[in-house]
Short mmCIF file of C-alpha atoms in Angstrom, two decimals:
data_model
loop_
_atom_site.label_atom_id
_atom_site.label_comp_id
_atom_site.label_asym_id
_atom_site.label_seq_id
_atom_site.Cartn_x
_atom_site.Cartn_y
_atom_site.Cartn_z
CA GLY A 1 -161.54 159.29 10.72
CA GLU A 2 -160.47 162.04 9.49
CA ASP A 3 -157.52 164.40 10.07
CA VAL A 4 -158.91 167.82 10.87
CA GLU A 5 -163.06 168.02 11.62
CA GLN A 6 -165.48 170.43 10.93
CA SER A 7 -169.47 170.72 11.20
CA LEU A 8 -170.62 170.65 7.40
CA PHE A 9 -172.80 173.44 8.11
CA LEU A 10 -173.26 176.25 9.63
CA SER A 11 -176.51 179.05 9.41
CA VAL A 12 -176.53 182.57 11.68
CA ARG A 13 -178.79 186.16 11.13
CA GLU A 14 -177.38 189.07 9.83
CA GLY A 15 -175.38 190.92 12.30
CA ASP A 16 -175.23 187.83 14.57
CA SER A 17 -171.91 186.01 15.73
CA SER A 18 -170.89 183.51 14.01
CA VAL A 19 -168.52 181.17 15.88
CA ILE A 20 -167.78 177.91 13.70
CA ASN A 21 -165.28 174.26 15.09
CA CYS A 22 -162.83 172.94 14.71
CA THR A 23 -160.45 169.83 15.74
CA TYR A 24 -157.43 168.90 14.53
CA THR A 25 -155.21 165.33 15.83
CA ASP A 26 -151.41 167.30 15.25
CA SER A 27 -150.78 167.85 18.64
CA SER A 28 -147.45 168.95 16.87
CA SER A 29 -148.48 171.92 14.66
CA THR A 30 -146.98 174.54 14.69
CA TYR A 31 -149.36 177.04 12.73
CA LEU A 32 -153.65 176.37 12.20
CA TYR A 33 -155.02 177.93 9.53
CA TRP A 34 -157.87 179.68 8.74
CA TYR A 35 -159.87 180.29 5.09
CA LYS A 36 -161.92 181.57 3.74
CA GLN A 37 -163.58 179.44 -0.21
CA GLU A 38 -166.28 181.79 -1.75
CA PRO A 39 -167.51 179.28 -5.29
CA GLY A 40 -165.61 178.62 -8.10
CA ALA A 41 -162.76 180.73 -6.50
CA GLY A 42 -159.70 179.67 -4.59
CA LEU A 43 -158.90 179.58 -0.79
CA GLN A 44 -158.38 183.00 0.78
CA LEU A 45 -156.01 183.22 4.22
CA LEU A 46 -157.72 184.50 6.79
CA THR A 47 -156.14 183.89 10.14
CA TYR A 48 -152.83 182.38 11.21
CA ILE A 49 -152.67 180.94 14.94
CA PHE A 50 -149.26 180.14 16.54
CA SER A 51 -149.76 177.15 18.88
CA ASN A 52 -148.57 178.56 21.87
CA MET A 53 -151.01 181.31 21.76
CA ASP A 54 -154.59 180.66 22.62
CA MET A 55 -156.78 183.92 20.94
CA LYS A 56 -155.92 185.32 18.09
CA GLN A 57 -158.13 188.61 17.02
CA ASP A 58 -157.85 190.22 13.83
CA GLN A 59 -160.81 193.22 13.60
CA ARG A 60 -163.94 191.00 13.20
CA LEU A 61 -162.37 187.53 13.69
CA THR A 62 -161.49 186.14 16.95
CA VAL A 63 -160.00 183.22 17.09
CA LEU A 64 -159.30 181.05 20.13
CA LEU A 65 -157.15 177.42 20.32
CA ASN A 66 -157.34 175.34 23.15
CA LYS A 67 -154.69 172.79 22.96
CA LYS A 68 -155.14 170.34 25.69
CA ASP A 69 -158.50 168.85 23.27
CA LYS A 70 -157.09 170.28 20.16
CA HIS A 71 -159.33 172.11 19.34
CA LEU A 72 -159.57 175.71 17.16
CA SER A 73 -162.35 178.36 16.60
CA LEU A 74 -162.92 181.53 13.89
CA ARG A 75 -165.90 183.81 15.95
CA ILE A 76 -166.55 186.05 13.19
CA ALA A 77 -168.79 189.33 14.79
CA ASP A 78 -171.14 191.47 13.14
CA THR A 79 -171.45 188.25 10.40
CA GLN A 80 -172.84 190.07 6.85
CA THR A 81 -174.17 188.56 3.70
CA GLY A 82 -170.08 189.15 2.19
CA ASP A 83 -169.59 186.33 4.74
CA SER A 84 -170.82 183.40 3.41
CA ALA A 85 -168.74 180.81 2.06
CA ILE A 86 -167.08 178.21 3.11
CA TYR A 87 -164.60 177.70 5.80
CA PHE A 88 -161.74 176.23 6.54
CA CYS A 89 -159.26 175.29 8.70
CA ALA A 90 -155.67 174.00 8.48
CA GLU A 91 -153.25 172.46 10.22
CA SER A 92 -149.15 172.68 9.13
CA ARG A 93 -147.22 169.71 9.27
CA SER A 94 -143.60 169.46 8.79
CA TYR A 95 -144.93 173.40 6.53
CA ILE A 96 -147.54 171.07 4.93
CA PRO A 97 -151.67 171.92 5.16
CA THR A 98 -153.69 169.58 6.16
CA PHE A 99 -157.68 170.38 5.07
CA GLY A 100 -160.79 169.36 7.17
CA ARG A 101 -164.31 169.53 4.52
CA GLY A 102 -164.77 173.45 5.44
CA THR A 103 -168.03 174.22 7.25
CA SER A 104 -170.49 176.13 4.92
CA LEU A 105 -171.81 179.65 6.58
CA ILE A 106 -174.71 180.85 5.22
CA VAL A 107 -175.49 184.51 5.88
CA HIS A 108 -179.50 185.09 5.87
CA PRO A 109 -180.88 188.85 6.68
CA ASP B 1 -147.05 191.26 -6.50
CA THR B 2 -149.97 189.77 -7.09
CA GLY B 3 -149.83 186.28 -5.75
CA VAL B 4 -149.83 183.10 -7.22
CA SER B 5 -151.15 182.82 -10.33
CA GLN B 6 -152.19 179.87 -12.19
CA ASN B 7 -152.83 178.57 -16.52
CA PRO B 8 -155.27 177.68 -17.08
CA ARG B 9 -158.09 178.67 -14.61
CA HIS B 10 -160.67 175.85 -17.01
CA LYS B 11 -159.37 173.29 -18.94
CA ILE B 12 -161.85 171.19 -20.77
CA THR B 13 -160.00 167.16 -22.32
CA LYS B 14 -161.12 163.75 -23.59
CA ARG B 15 -160.63 160.68 -21.58
CA GLY B 16 -156.68 159.64 -22.45
CA GLN B 17 -155.39 162.74 -23.04
CA ASN B 18 -152.77 164.80 -21.38
CA VAL B 19 -153.35 168.00 -19.98
CA THR B 20 -150.22 169.91 -18.52
CA PHE B 21 -150.90 172.97 -16.11
CA ARG B 22 -148.96 175.83 -14.78
CA CYS B 23 -148.21 177.77 -11.28
CA ASP B 24 -146.46 181.47 -10.89
CA PRO B 25 -145.87 181.37 -6.65
CA ILE B 26 -145.35 184.90 -5.04
CA SER B 27 -142.16 186.06 -5.81
CA GLU B 28 -139.52 185.27 -3.75
CA HIS B 29 -142.05 182.33 -1.52
CA ASN B 30 -139.29 179.43 -1.70
CA ARG B 31 -142.21 176.13 -1.05
CA LEU B 32 -145.48 175.44 -3.67
CA TYR B 33 -147.37 172.92 -3.21
CA TRP B 34 -150.31 170.39 -4.82
CA TYR B 35 -153.92 170.63 -3.96
CA ARG B 36 -156.28 168.39 -5.57
CA GLN B 37 -160.51 170.16 -4.48
CA THR B 38 -163.27 167.67 -5.26
CA LEU B 39 -167.35 168.54 -5.44
CA GLY B 40 -167.98 169.31 -1.29
CA GLN B 41 -164.78 168.20 0.01
CA GLY B 42 -161.40 170.66 1.21
CA PRO B 43 -158.33 170.62 -0.42
CA GLU B 44 -156.59 167.60 -0.32
CA PHE B 45 -152.13 167.70 -0.95
CA LEU B 46 -150.67 165.90 -4.17
CA THR B 47 -147.22 167.79 -3.45
CA TYR B 48 -144.65 169.62 -2.50
CA PHE B 49 -141.42 172.56 -3.74
CA GLN B 50 -138.98 174.12 -1.56
CA ASN B 51 -136.73 175.88 -3.86
CA GLU B 52 -136.80 173.59 -7.18
CA ALA B 53 -136.53 169.68 -4.73
CA GLN B 54 -139.57 167.51 -4.11
CA LEU B 55 -140.15 167.03 -1.30
CA GLU B 56 -142.37 165.44 -0.68
CA LYS B 57 -145.77 163.31 -3.08
CA SER B 58 -149.09 162.42 -0.88
CA ARG B 59 -149.93 158.50 -2.04
CA LEU B 60 -152.99 160.42 -4.11
CA LEU B 61 -149.67 161.11 -6.59
CA SER B 62 -150.39 158.29 -9.01
CA ASP B 63 -148.26 157.45 -11.83
CA ARG B 64 -149.87 159.46 -14.57
CA PHE B 65 -148.79 162.35 -12.02
CA SER B 66 -145.93 164.31 -12.20
CA ALA B 67 -144.79 168.13 -11.22
CA GLU B 68 -141.73 169.88 -12.06
CA ARG B 69 -140.20 173.02 -9.95
CA PRO B 70 -137.06 173.69 -13.12
CA LYS B 71 -135.25 176.65 -12.12
CA GLY B 72 -136.96 176.95 -8.16
CA SER B 73 -140.07 179.97 -9.37
CA PHE B 74 -143.27 178.67 -11.43
CA SER B 75 -143.78 175.04 -11.51
CA THR B 76 -146.26 172.79 -14.37
CA LEU B 77 -148.43 169.41 -13.31
CA GLU B 78 -148.74 166.88 -15.70
CA ILE B 79 -151.43 164.48 -15.97
CA GLN B 80 -151.10 161.70 -18.37
CA ARG B 81 -153.52 159.18 -19.87
CA THR B 82 -156.43 161.36 -18.10
CA GLU B 83 -159.29 159.96 -16.33
CA GLN B 84 -162.84 161.30 -15.63
CA GLY B 85 -162.35 160.53 -11.90
CA ASP B 86 -159.39 163.29 -12.61
CA SER B 87 -161.78 165.86 -12.52
CA ALA B 88 -161.35 168.05 -9.71
CA MET B 89 -160.15 172.11 -8.82
CA TYR B 90 -156.77 171.46 -8.61
CA LEU B 91 -155.50 174.36 -6.92
CA CYS B 92 -151.67 176.07 -6.16
CA ALA B 93 -149.67 177.86 -3.38
CA SER B 94 -147.01 179.55 -2.36
CA SER B 95 -144.81 180.61 1.55
CA SER B 96 -142.06 181.56 2.79
CA THR B 97 -139.91 179.78 5.22
CA ARG B 98 -138.72 183.93 5.78
CA THR B 99 -142.23 184.68 6.90
CA ARG B 100 -143.47 183.49 10.80
CA GLY B 101 -145.88 181.66 10.13
CA THR B 102 -145.19 180.01 7.24
CA GLU B 103 -148.81 181.13 5.90
CA ALA B 104 -149.19 179.45 2.22
CA PHE B 105 -151.23 181.54 -0.59
CA PHE B 106 -153.33 180.16 -3.14
CA GLY B 107 -153.76 180.67 -6.47
CA GLN B 108 -157.80 181.41 -8.08
CA GLY B 109 -157.19 177.36 -9.18
CA THR B 110 -158.14 175.00 -12.45
CA ARG B 111 -161.24 172.87 -13.48
CA LEU B 112 -160.30 170.59 -15.13
CA THR B 113 -162.91 168.63 -16.93
CA VAL B 114 -162.73 165.38 -18.03
CA VAL B 115 -165.15 164.21 -20.87
#
């Protein structure tokens, strides 16, 4: 199976919260990351969390980490149409980020 | 600093030709990564450098692929005898061992189309 797993699609209404989930396999990962990719573009780093933390908040973004279950989530508050993109979770193994397939977030009015 | 720069942005080549891509990382970033991304997939790791040393290569990196980072600054990725299956977005990223999160910053990518 995949090392980093994410659901492929999420559809939300503008103004609602979005929650994107990720599971990973390497318990030795030191850092976990969330990236955003818009069509035809590279990946934009959104935020990261150190493995000894369980939560990190950065403006509209909240990252939750359950290290026991190897589960990571990204919550986007007050989701806007500009948040429509593909979101990638990544774990860091020996300094090499390993990515999931990405979750396509669709925001509709 | 203008971020990670990749050239060219797009490349169309005939099957069997060689292509070379360039990546200029963020200044003073000592780690540099190459990834490949195909439609509907996440980035797949190809190789990475710390300074000028190539420390790891994926099994995805066939003998036709070679990467260099001669002075520990910019890097090149060459694909010899291109095949249609090489068509993908090639992404470069850089990071620093001196930042706490060692987070990688990506360039805009080079889209390769092999016809």
